[in-house]
Amino acid sequence: MDANTTTPDAVLQQSESDQADDPIFQEEQAHLNELYKKLLGYRDELTHQLEHEHKAAAADLVTMSEEIRPDFTGADETMETLAAIETLNAVIDAYNQYHDFSVDRLRRVLLLLRQPYFAKVRLQMRPGRPSEDVYIGAVGITDEDHEPLVVDWRNPIAETYYNQENGPTSYMVRDRVRNVVLELRRQFDIDRDQLRAYFDTTVAIEDSLLLNALRKHHSEKLQAITATIQREQNEVVRHEDVPVLLVNGIAGSGKTSVMLQRVAYLLYQEHERLSADQVVLFSPNDVFERYIDGVLPSMGEANPQLFTWRDFVAEQGAGNRDDGTTTPEESLDALDAALPGVSVEQDDIRAITVNGETLLAAPQIAAVVRKCEQFGLGPRFVALVTDELHDRLDQKFGRMSRDESWQERMLGLDVEEQIQLLGFVANPADEAETASQCRKYVEQLFKAEADRQIDQLAWLRLDRLGMRALGKQALSATEFLYLRLLICGRGASDARYVMIDEVQDYTAAQLRVLAKFFSRAHFLLLGDQNQAIREGTASFERIREVFTASHGQVDVCRLLTSYRSTPEVTAVFSALVHMGDDVKLASVRRAGGEPRREALPDQDALVRELHGLVQAARDGEGLTAIVAHDGEAVRRISRLLGGEVPTVKRGETLPAVGVVIMTLAMAKGLEFDHVIIPDASATVYPDTPLARRRLYTAVSRAMHRVTLLAVGELSPLLATS
């Protein structure tokens, strides 16, 4: 069989006899067998080394620490003692580095044992030279001679696969163009050491491997789809690093996958300068956070910081108030105008306290504030006050380090505690060294939290200032955070990239806060203008204006191809809104069943229908979601079903199969095999722009089937869809 002339589905449906007669299949299976054997060998070797070296290192450290006999009676004895301690510390550092390297390699080997690679390209690197086969996987691995066995999908050379251009093509290496000829582009369906199918193609879109991957039933985690990045998605994933990238994608176009691929790509490209904790990801809800948890680790990267808006405001100390999701921009404008006339009063100041230890008393802070109040509230005032407060904190630590009680606490720690807290064994030679080591001890206990409180203005009762400025009895979280940003002029200094999923659900006020808080970070904003399911959220035009004002440059990309749902489901949701003339509405899935729409005479009939659908869902495969428009509707449906169907609540994880009830807001960003909309009535979904977007969002959660039920008249929106 010639894979280049075989139809896609024929390759996927190869029988065992077909595979036996296919020399290409046999050749690829043999290569897979050889590589898998090597991976198993690496796994066993690394596991043995780590187990052996860990025990040996632990024993060596104990022995070395016991051999240290502190002797400071003379100069020579002191030098020998200090040298022995330094040797112990050097051994600890060396072991940690070796251990980290081995653990990272083992992690990559274990990932590849699940699927060693998903594609290969055959490249002619130079004219007249033999072509080279490059296998592409979720992570990269080299052999004993440092020759690549599998290259990471984010490696520059892998771009030849995603460029989707056979023949002359190129890729970038350290800002230099490498011109090559792409002779072969092959995708694989592999499970561990078993090659199920291969497919030679000129594109990585709408082919059988993509279709096969998309047909897979829902699992507990969102599946990493590295092997099926479409060309338009790849343009986002590998887009040049710009201040703001705004992505407007229709339902089912892979926005969330693109976001996670972009994070993984950036972490790989900047691995020497960027760590996962410098990437912040905003998701629509806790359920969605758990839905995507584990995707980045499956691509060989640690998870970034994950927040919902509610999590974020809680992290910033504003979680005990209205979360500010309905705060209008006018409130922020009012704070801008009123702040110059607000002054700090005595009761606006509070002490800096950490773990019950008062490090800076309120009167001390008040004295500093009085020295600087001539500059008025604002960044200069805050910079001067915080600088002096850090100086006074530094002086406080100096006094504590010379305090005998704190020195006794430090010296009373056992060796293991000293190494854990200080990074070395404390054996001071004199009073000066005792004070120096004690300072490191007290700083380890208090400095990070005290610095955070100073920098985040915990010493200033912002609520009192804001309430006076706005003439209100309470500030929302959005107002509180914006006020703090106005006063201090900055937010996070360490975040380098911020990704906001479902950006159409944010108000302009929320986005102004995030743009100002993460002023030094680059943003990736992803959403669907047709899935704005709340009144008062920012339009894409306003989103662009907000970030142009804050960051200067906003690049815009579109994701125009939907491939989540069957053609029948796609036809229903696409008819609800104006998609635009440039949007491709053709589904890449095979045809499925026609959506069911039924107006029922009464509530009893609805209950009977729901019971039947629930039983069918339990007997079938995949996950079914009953999506009701709000919390009250969810509770009503749950009562009608006698509490037999679980309701998904905040913080819970979706099951892999079965049936659940959830609100439309919680279903945002998720997908299900079957979606049941039990309240698709004219009352709940009238012919209004907001109702159109809400129904579009609900229907587009379905991959294979959608059932629309209503007691009485069906929504008029369904008459034309």
XYZ file of C-alpha atoms in Angstrom:
721
model
C 0.000 0.000 0.000
C 1.257 3.478 -0.895
C 0.414 5.800 2.028
C 0.701 8.846 -0.199
C -2.198 7.735 -2.399
C -4.370 6.048 0.212
C -7.418 7.898 1.443
C -7.178 9.126 5.044
C -9.876 6.871 6.465
C -8.448 3.853 4.670
C -5.179 4.321 6.481
C -6.898 4.603 9.832
C -8.992 1.545 9.170
C -6.114 -0.685 8.163
C -6.670 -4.283 9.129
C -3.907 -6.414 10.614
C -3.428 -8.119 7.247
C -3.128 -4.725 5.543
C -0.491 -3.692 8.067
C 1.455 -6.908 7.524
C 1.572 -6.228 3.774
C 2.559 -2.598 4.149
C 6.379 -2.185 4.163
C 6.094 1.416 5.379
C 3.989 0.347 8.351
C 6.449 -2.424 9.200
C 9.405 -0.062 8.914
C 7.768 2.492 11.207
C 6.764 -0.192 13.719
C 10.341 -1.468 13.789
C 11.632 2.067 14.450
C 9.069 2.482 17.227
C 10.095 -0.838 18.793
C 13.752 0.154 18.812
C 13.084 3.560 20.332
C 10.695 2.176 22.924
C 13.311 -0.353 24.032
C 15.770 2.493 24.551
C 13.217 4.498 26.534
C 12.547 1.522 28.807
C 16.285 1.184 29.354
C 16.615 4.869 30.225
C 13.694 4.581 32.628
C 15.165 1.587 34.464
C 18.651 3.102 34.579
C 17.464 6.477 35.882
C 15.134 4.913 38.433
C 17.942 2.727 39.762
C 20.355 5.655 39.861
C 17.946 7.893 41.727
C 17.077 5.225 44.259
C 20.729 4.296 44.792
C 22.136 7.819 44.723
C 19.429 9.157 47.023
C 20.221 6.615 49.711
C 23.959 6.959 49.181
C 23.811 10.753 49.247
C 21.686 10.808 52.382
C 24.140 8.462 54.100
C 27.118 10.537 52.933
C 25.572 13.740 54.245
C 24.862 12.205 57.638
C 28.401 10.800 57.832
C 30.016 14.078 56.782
C 27.944 16.121 59.211
C 28.840 13.775 62.072
C 32.523 13.991 61.184
C 32.525 17.766 61.621
C 34.067 18.579 64.985
C 33.731 22.329 65.566
C 36.984 23.696 66.941
C 37.554 27.434 67.138
C 40.396 27.388 69.665
C 42.980 28.615 67.172
C 43.332 30.063 63.687
C 44.268 26.756 62.038
C 41.529 24.850 63.827
C 38.965 27.493 62.879
C 39.972 27.332 59.206
C 39.710 23.523 59.199
C 36.254 23.677 60.784
C 35.015 26.271 58.300
C 36.478 24.287 55.385
C 34.679 21.146 56.543
C 31.367 23.013 56.749
C 31.933 24.523 53.285
C 32.680 21.067 51.857
C 29.411 19.745 53.281
C 27.483 22.654 51.763
C 29.180 22.101 48.374
C 28.235 18.412 48.423
C 24.613 19.361 49.152
C 24.582 21.786 46.187
C 26.169 19.263 43.812
C 23.744 16.526 44.813
C 20.762 18.818 44.295
C 21.917 19.740 40.778
C 22.534 16.120 39.774
C 19.239 15.023 41.282
C 17.266 17.736 39.475
C 18.844 16.826 36.123
C 18.097 13.134 36.533
C 14.541 13.750 37.709
C 13.860 15.985 34.698
C 15.199 13.387 32.263
C 13.143 10.660 33.936
C 10.049 12.868 33.683
C 10.595 13.255 29.947
C 11.186 9.534 29.478
C 7.972 8.663 31.315
C 6.009 11.109 29.156
C 7.407 9.581 25.984
C 6.645 6.042 27.113
C 2.955 6.904 26.797
C 3.404 8.170 23.226
C 7.002 8.362 21.981
C 6.144 10.707 19.101
C 3.221 11.763 16.955
C 4.816 12.872 13.694
C 7.934 12.923 11.606
C 9.323 15.056 8.820
C 11.920 14.131 6.244
C 14.146 17.092 5.508
C 16.904 17.754 3.041
C 19.064 20.068 5.098
C 21.549 20.881 2.289
C 21.511 20.232 -1.465
C 23.230 16.994 -2.364
C 23.173 15.673 1.216
C 21.098 12.673 2.330
C 17.701 13.547 3.795
C 17.156 13.258 7.541
C 14.139 11.907 9.403
C 13.092 13.993 12.402
C 10.583 12.489 14.833
C 8.471 14.972 16.787
C 6.992 14.356 20.246
C 5.558 16.077 23.289
C 9.082 16.452 24.722
C 12.575 15.899 23.399
C 15.116 13.222 24.300
C 18.691 12.503 23.180
C 20.804 9.355 23.250
C 24.117 8.743 25.000
C 25.943 10.672 22.264
C 23.545 13.617 22.615
C 21.980 12.849 19.244
C 18.242 13.623 19.155
C 15.947 10.605 19.200
C 12.806 12.725 19.458
C 12.616 16.511 19.134
C 10.236 18.602 21.176
C 7.238 19.941 19.202
C 8.376 23.462 20.200
C 11.871 22.979 18.788
C 12.449 25.346 15.837
C 12.923 22.463 13.412
C 9.437 21.154 14.251
C 7.982 24.270 12.667
C 8.506 22.582 9.300
C 5.741 20.176 10.323
C 3.338 22.930 11.334
C 4.119 25.162 8.338
C 2.076 22.705 6.234
C 4.155 23.399 3.141
C 5.802 20.441 1.424
C 8.775 21.330 -0.725
C 11.058 24.307 -0.009
C 10.326 25.759 3.408
C 12.209 27.277 6.318
C 12.398 27.705 10.075
C 14.066 30.164 12.418
C 16.988 29.383 14.730
C 18.158 32.270 16.913
C 16.833 34.864 14.463
C 18.482 33.123 11.513
C 16.494 31.549 8.680
C 17.295 27.925 7.871
C 16.129 26.925 4.388
C 15.308 23.237 3.909
C 13.231 21.018 1.652
C 10.352 19.168 3.299
C 10.073 15.845 1.474
C 7.704 13.970 3.767
C 5.224 14.889 6.472
C 3.865 11.896 8.352
C 1.463 11.687 11.275
C 1.097 8.685 13.565
C -1.539 7.180 15.807
C 0.587 5.552 18.525
C -0.247 4.026 21.902
C 2.948 3.283 23.823
C 4.857 0.825 21.598
C 1.985 0.052 19.223
C 1.643 1.829 15.891
C -2.047 1.900 15.061
C -1.886 3.922 11.872
C 0.116 6.454 9.942
C -0.885 9.105 7.462
C 1.200 11.059 4.973
C -0.253 14.481 4.310
C 0.508 17.972 3.149
C -1.657 19.521 5.862
C -2.396 18.883 9.529
C -6.018 19.906 9.310
C -9.207 17.997 8.569
C -7.286 14.770 8.105
C -8.199 11.404 9.537
C -5.919 11.530 12.559
C -7.456 14.847 13.533
C -10.946 13.471 12.993
C -10.098 10.361 14.983
C -8.695 12.417 17.861
C -11.759 14.636 17.896
C -14.117 11.660 17.938
C -12.639 10.402 21.186
C -15.044 10.597 24.059
C -14.651 13.147 26.806
C -12.056 12.284 29.463
C -11.399 13.597 32.926
C -8.755 15.969 31.614
C -8.787 18.080 28.501
C -6.590 16.118 26.094
C -3.372 17.674 24.862
C -3.766 17.923 21.088
C -0.240 18.814 20.134
C -0.462 16.538 17.119
C -3.428 18.341 15.599
C -2.562 22.026 15.713
C -4.240 23.645 12.754
C -2.465 26.205 10.649
C -4.448 29.166 11.966
C -3.896 27.884 15.510
C -0.189 27.482 14.852
C -0.009 31.142 13.838
C -1.211 32.039 17.325
C 0.968 29.484 19.141
C 4.138 30.651 17.380
C 3.182 34.310 16.984
C 5.998 36.745 17.616
C 6.231 38.047 21.160
C 4.103 41.213 21.200
C 2.695 43.314 24.067
C -0.880 42.093 23.492
C -2.297 39.379 21.231
C -6.107 39.398 20.971
C -7.663 36.216 19.572
C -11.300 36.179 18.496
C -12.335 32.589 17.820
C -15.702 31.010 17.150
C -17.083 28.210 19.326
C -15.123 24.992 18.961
C -12.146 26.597 17.237
C -9.672 25.400 19.859
C -9.040 28.634 21.776
C -8.230 26.934 25.069
C -5.904 24.416 23.422
C -4.165 27.283 21.627
C -3.709 29.115 24.920
C -2.118 26.085 26.586
C 0.044 25.401 23.541
C 1.174 29.039 23.597
C 2.142 28.762 27.269
C 4.104 25.560 26.629
C 5.762 27.093 23.570
C 6.881 30.198 25.474
C 8.201 28.131 28.396
C 10.236 26.040 25.968
C 11.532 28.933 23.873
C 12.579 30.957 26.907
C 13.438 28.111 29.273
C 16.574 29.871 30.499
C 14.741 33.097 31.348
C 11.116 32.114 31.943
C 9.617 29.889 34.617
C 6.047 28.640 34.933
C 5.362 30.859 37.951
C 5.979 33.926 35.759
C 2.972 32.962 33.634
C -0.519 33.786 34.909
C -3.589 32.129 33.433
C -7.115 33.406 34.067
C -9.866 30.828 33.568
C -13.642 31.330 33.737
C -14.319 29.118 36.779
C -12.920 26.506 39.148
C -14.434 23.616 37.201
C -12.568 24.772 34.117
C -9.324 25.005 36.108
C -9.638 21.342 37.032
C -10.664 20.504 33.484
C -7.355 21.755 32.084
C -5.212 20.697 35.055
C -2.525 18.328 33.882
C -2.515 19.410 30.233
C 0.745 21.343 30.459
C 2.441 18.577 32.456
C 1.416 16.217 29.627
C 3.447 18.490 27.335
C 6.406 18.472 29.677
C 5.828 21.754 31.482
C 4.741 22.804 34.947
C 1.382 24.502 35.345
C 1.411 28.318 35.474
C -0.360 30.290 38.163
C -4.085 29.606 37.697
C -6.699 32.143 38.754
C -10.329 32.915 38.347
C -11.228 36.570 38.821
C -12.532 35.648 42.266
C -9.263 33.878 43.122
C -7.271 36.887 41.948
C -9.126 39.436 44.069
C -8.858 37.113 47.072
C -5.101 36.796 46.497
C -4.879 40.582 46.506
C -6.697 40.851 49.835
C -10.029 41.932 48.331
C -11.923 38.672 48.620
C -14.220 39.734 51.454
C -16.246 42.174 49.368
C -18.374 42.453 46.223
C -16.139 40.893 43.552
C -16.589 43.891 41.248
C -17.808 41.983 38.188
C -20.518 44.618 37.673
C -18.483 47.711 38.568
C -18.849 50.310 35.794
C -15.901 52.141 34.289
C -17.357 55.392 35.644
C -16.306 54.377 39.157
C -12.694 54.093 38.053
C -12.891 57.451 36.309
C -14.288 58.959 39.526
C -11.336 57.594 41.515
C -8.953 59.121 38.983
C -10.599 62.514 39.455
C -11.029 62.464 43.259
C -7.717 61.019 44.429
C -5.652 64.246 44.310
C -7.922 65.770 46.982
C -7.669 62.851 49.452
C -5.181 62.970 52.349
C -4.031 60.241 54.765
C -5.435 60.432 58.313
C -4.088 58.813 61.473
C -6.713 56.046 61.486
C -5.827 55.166 57.885
C -2.534 53.582 59.059
C -1.908 50.146 60.571
C 1.125 48.122 61.748
C 3.127 45.544 59.786
C 2.810 42.250 61.663
C 3.996 38.776 60.624
C 3.174 35.606 62.566
C 2.277 37.646 65.623
C 5.522 39.634 65.563
C 5.037 43.397 65.117
C 7.886 44.495 62.895
C 6.797 48.085 62.229
C 4.351 49.754 64.631
C 1.623 52.111 63.379
C 3.216 55.230 64.993
C 6.498 54.481 63.186
C 4.688 54.225 59.874
C 2.656 57.375 60.579
C 5.871 59.330 61.118
C 7.157 58.225 57.724
C 3.821 59.146 56.074
C 3.906 62.658 57.561
C 7.395 63.222 56.111
C 6.158 62.385 52.601
C 2.564 63.661 52.551
C 3.607 66.915 50.845
C 3.831 64.965 47.573
C 0.169 63.891 47.706
C -1.206 60.382 47.237
C 0.354 58.710 44.242
C 3.333 56.671 43.034
C 5.974 59.158 44.222
C 4.475 59.266 47.723
C 4.293 55.463 47.856
C 7.823 55.024 46.518
C 9.262 57.315 49.200
C 7.237 55.759 52.030
C 7.895 52.149 51.008
C 11.615 52.802 50.546
C 11.872 54.182 54.068
C 9.688 51.398 55.485
C 11.987 48.812 53.876
C 14.949 50.666 55.414
C 13.304 50.613 58.833
C 12.471 46.927 58.397
C 16.127 46.332 57.556
C 17.115 48.124 60.751
C 14.592 46.025 62.680
C 16.178 42.825 61.385
C 19.587 44.173 62.368
C 18.391 44.701 65.951
C 16.767 41.271 66.050
C 19.964 39.599 64.763
C 21.925 41.046 67.702
C 19.269 40.006 70.207
C 20.457 37.044 72.300
C 17.033 35.434 72.390
C 16.869 35.262 68.564
C 20.457 33.994 68.413
C 19.607 31.246 70.905
C 16.607 30.241 68.781
C 18.822 29.888 65.707
C 21.572 27.938 67.449
C 18.947 25.662 69.015
C 17.907 24.326 65.608
C 19.158 20.856 64.686
C 21.362 20.349 61.620
C 18.464 19.361 59.355
C 16.447 22.457 60.320
C 19.467 24.718 59.781
C 20.040 23.310 56.287
C 16.342 23.655 55.494
C 16.012 27.243 56.751
C 19.479 28.660 56.134
C 20.929 26.446 53.405
C 23.995 25.708 55.542
C 25.064 24.440 58.967
C 25.298 27.303 61.480
C 28.700 27.266 63.245
C 29.565 30.932 63.852
C 33.147 31.725 64.820
C 32.500 34.982 66.690
C 29.801 37.494 67.629
C 29.845 39.188 64.228
C 29.296 35.896 62.404
C 26.631 34.909 64.932
C 24.756 38.112 64.179
C 25.234 37.612 60.430
C 23.825 34.091 60.480
C 21.032 35.086 62.849
C 20.049 37.840 60.453
C 19.618 35.259 57.698
C 17.482 33.265 60.117
C 15.079 36.086 61.044
C 14.899 37.240 57.437
C 13.950 33.711 56.418
C 11.137 33.821 58.950
C 9.760 37.305 58.300
C 11.261 39.195 55.369
C 9.238 37.861 52.415
C 5.863 38.427 54.055
C 6.836 41.795 55.566
C 8.145 43.028 52.203
C 4.930 41.847 50.550
C 2.817 43.760 53.066
C 4.841 46.916 52.559
C 4.733 46.659 48.763
C 1.000 45.875 48.684
C 0.238 48.829 50.996
C -1.091 46.666 53.821
C -0.027 49.528 56.134
C -2.599 51.830 54.517
C -6.359 51.359 55.006
C -7.297 51.881 51.383
C -11.000 51.313 51.987
C -11.221 54.435 54.110
C -9.478 56.501 51.434
C -11.648 55.116 48.640
C -14.915 55.552 50.491
C -14.074 59.188 51.150
C -13.071 59.669 47.491
C -16.274 58.132 46.082
C -18.648 59.018 48.893
C -19.602 55.336 49.240
C -20.030 53.024 52.208
C -18.011 50.192 50.623
C -15.673 49.533 47.713
C -16.021 46.653 45.285
C -12.970 44.508 44.600
C -12.474 46.218 41.233
C -12.597 49.687 42.829
C -10.304 48.631 45.673
C -7.650 47.171 43.369
C -7.805 50.106 40.978
C -7.416 52.563 43.860
C -4.356 50.714 45.092
C -2.881 50.765 41.603
C -3.511 54.519 41.312
C -1.731 55.124 44.580
C 1.239 52.807 44.097
C 1.464 52.974 40.286
C 2.271 49.291 39.841
C 1.068 45.771 40.513
C 2.908 42.528 39.796
C 6.543 42.991 38.848
C 7.449 39.329 38.271
C 4.686 38.176 35.886
C 5.877 38.172 32.278
C 2.889 36.669 30.492
C -0.806 36.843 31.318
C -3.361 34.698 29.479
C -7.072 35.491 29.819
C -9.501 32.879 28.527
C -13.129 33.812 27.788
C -12.088 37.483 27.742
C -15.542 38.502 26.459
C -16.902 37.788 29.967
C -14.888 40.607 31.573
C -16.035 44.181 31.989
C -13.902 47.049 30.758
C -13.301 48.001 34.414
C -11.934 44.530 35.245
C -9.675 44.594 32.194
C -8.369 48.054 33.103
C -7.410 46.678 36.511
C -5.617 43.673 35.010
C -3.870 45.770 32.345
C -2.600 48.150 35.025
C -1.759 45.451 37.568
C 0.265 43.449 35.033
C 1.603 46.504 33.231
C 4.986 44.878 32.576
C 3.568 41.615 31.245
C 2.591 40.595 27.741
C -1.026 39.495 27.305
C -2.784 36.792 25.323
C -6.541 37.462 25.293
C -8.836 34.777 23.897
C -12.573 34.785 23.509
C -15.620 34.659 21.304
C -17.633 37.839 20.873
C -20.752 35.705 20.425
C -20.320 34.052 23.847
C -20.709 37.208 25.935
C -23.514 35.882 28.141
C -23.756 38.779 30.617
C -24.859 42.359 30.092
C -22.220 45.022 30.584
C -19.152 43.074 29.469
C -16.611 44.655 27.153
C -16.946 44.385 23.391
C -13.892 43.279 21.420
C -13.554 46.841 20.179
C -13.469 48.140 23.764
C -11.049 45.369 24.803
C -8.684 46.502 22.081
C -9.012 50.139 23.186
C -8.235 49.292 26.830
C -5.040 47.423 25.994
C -3.929 49.849 23.310
C -4.070 52.563 25.976
C -2.111 50.466 28.489
C 0.338 48.524 26.301
C 0.515 50.422 23.008
C 0.386 47.505 20.569
C -2.447 44.998 20.100
C -2.163 42.343 17.393
C -5.420 40.616 16.408
C -5.848 37.014 15.193
C -8.981 35.114 14.238
C -9.781 31.424 14.657
C -12.438 30.869 12.035
C -12.832 27.108 11.759
C -15.054 25.190 14.172
C -14.226 21.533 14.648
C -15.756 20.633 18.018
C -19.263 19.710 16.924
C -20.965 17.598 14.284
C -22.240 19.454 11.205
C -25.779 19.209 12.577
C -24.907 20.799 15.929
C -22.723 23.401 14.214
C -25.638 24.372 11.964
C -27.856 25.051 14.993
C -25.501 27.332 16.906
C -24.058 29.082 13.863
C -27.548 30.119 12.742
C -28.127 31.933 16.051
C -25.609 34.727 15.475
C -23.948 36.525 12.585
C -20.650 34.725 12.156
C -19.156 36.918 9.443
C -18.580 36.219 5.796
C -15.031 34.989 6.377
C -15.964 32.275 8.890
C -15.812 28.670 7.718
C -18.861 26.914 9.095
C -18.149 23.456 7.717
C -17.591 20.967 10.525
C -14.592 18.649 10.258
C -16.526 15.916 12.029
C -18.503 13.206 10.390
C -22.244 13.648 10.232
C -24.163 12.829 13.400
C -27.750 12.757 14.528
C -30.157 15.608 13.979
C -30.602 17.874 17.028
C -33.853 17.250 18.822
C -36.181 20.188 19.548
C -39.421 19.571 21.359
C -42.110 21.718 22.952
C -43.749 19.800 25.826
C -47.270 20.350 27.121
C -46.466 20.495 30.833
C -43.848 19.971 33.523
C -44.753 16.304 34.005
C -43.894 15.666 30.364
C -40.571 17.454 30.876
C -39.797 15.256 33.881
C -40.555 12.089 31.895
C -38.327 13.239 29.038
C -35.461 14.142 31.358
C -35.669 10.813 33.197
C -35.471 8.982 29.879
C -32.524 11.038 28.697
C -30.689 10.598 32.007
C -31.141 6.825 31.886
C -29.906 6.713 28.288
C -26.875 8.807 29.253
C -26.024 6.452 32.093
C -26.307 3.427 29.823
C -24.227 5.041 27.077
C -20.700 6.367 26.817
C -19.259 9.834 27.328
C -20.468 12.706 29.474
C -23.865 14.370 29.201
C -24.554 17.826 30.646
C -27.965 19.263 31.472
C -27.231 22.973 31.017
C -29.747 25.310 32.672
C -29.613 29.079 32.309
C -28.950 30.006 35.981
C -28.594 28.660 39.519
C -32.297 28.699 40.307
C -33.055 26.739 37.130
C -30.381 24.192 38.087
C -31.933 23.717 41.519
C -35.385 23.339 39.967
C -34.211 20.684 37.494
C -32.393 18.867 40.288
C -35.598 18.753 42.352
C -37.616 17.523 39.355
C -35.147 14.648 38.965
C -35.350 13.812 42.657
C -31.727 14.729 43.327
C -30.569 11.686 41.347
C -28.291 13.677 39.029
C -25.259 15.408 40.576
C -25.000 19.174 40.280
C -21.524 20.471 39.446
C -20.551 23.131 41.952
C -17.627 25.506 42.234
C -14.366 23.699 42.963
C -15.568 20.276 41.816
C -14.084 18.088 39.098
C -16.096 16.810 36.150
C -16.617 13.043 35.950
C -15.423 11.188 32.872
C -18.798 9.650 32.037
C -22.419 9.848 33.102
C -24.635 12.898 33.414
C -24.383 16.149 35.386
C -26.396 19.338 35.856
C -24.712 22.724 35.642
C -25.343 26.393 34.951
C -24.591 27.964 31.601
C -21.938 30.160 33.224
C -20.141 27.093 34.596
C -20.395 25.251 31.272
C -18.466 28.057 29.528
C -15.282 26.730 27.957
C -16.240 23.063 28.460
C -17.465 20.468 25.984
C -19.688 17.415 26.323
C -20.760 14.496 24.178
C -24.427 15.367 24.680
C -25.921 18.662 25.867
C -29.509 18.819 27.122
C -31.043 22.290 27.377
C -34.195 21.800 29.498
C -35.390 25.426 29.400
C -35.097 26.352 25.699
C -38.314 28.311 25.953
C -39.432 31.658 24.578
C -39.389 33.027 28.126
C -35.802 32.079 28.923
C -34.433 32.670 25.428
C -36.440 35.483 23.795
C -35.417 37.093 20.528
C -32.815 39.469 21.950
C -29.069 39.814 21.240
C -28.141 38.615 24.748
C -30.445 35.582 24.553
C -28.990 34.720 21.153
C -25.474 34.721 22.574
C -26.550 32.661 25.590
C -28.274 30.011 23.492
C -25.336 29.976 21.032
C -23.032 29.313 23.989
C -25.199 26.538 25.429
C -25.674 24.671 22.151
C -22.018 24.969 21.145
C -20.953 22.986 24.226
C -22.176 19.825 22.449
C -19.847 17.662 20.396
C -22.198 14.954 19.165
C -25.785 15.549 20.250
C -27.966 18.390 21.481
C -31.498 18.145 22.853
C -33.591 21.304 23.283
C -36.709 21.017 25.442
C -39.261 23.581 26.587
C -42.519 23.535 28.511
C -44.817 25.458 26.217
C -43.412 27.449 23.326
C -39.854 26.853 22.115
C -37.570 29.865 21.785
C -38.286 31.790 18.568
C -34.520 31.728 18.003
C -34.773 28.037 17.144
C -37.261 28.596 14.368
C -34.558 29.796 11.995
C -31.604 27.755 13.267
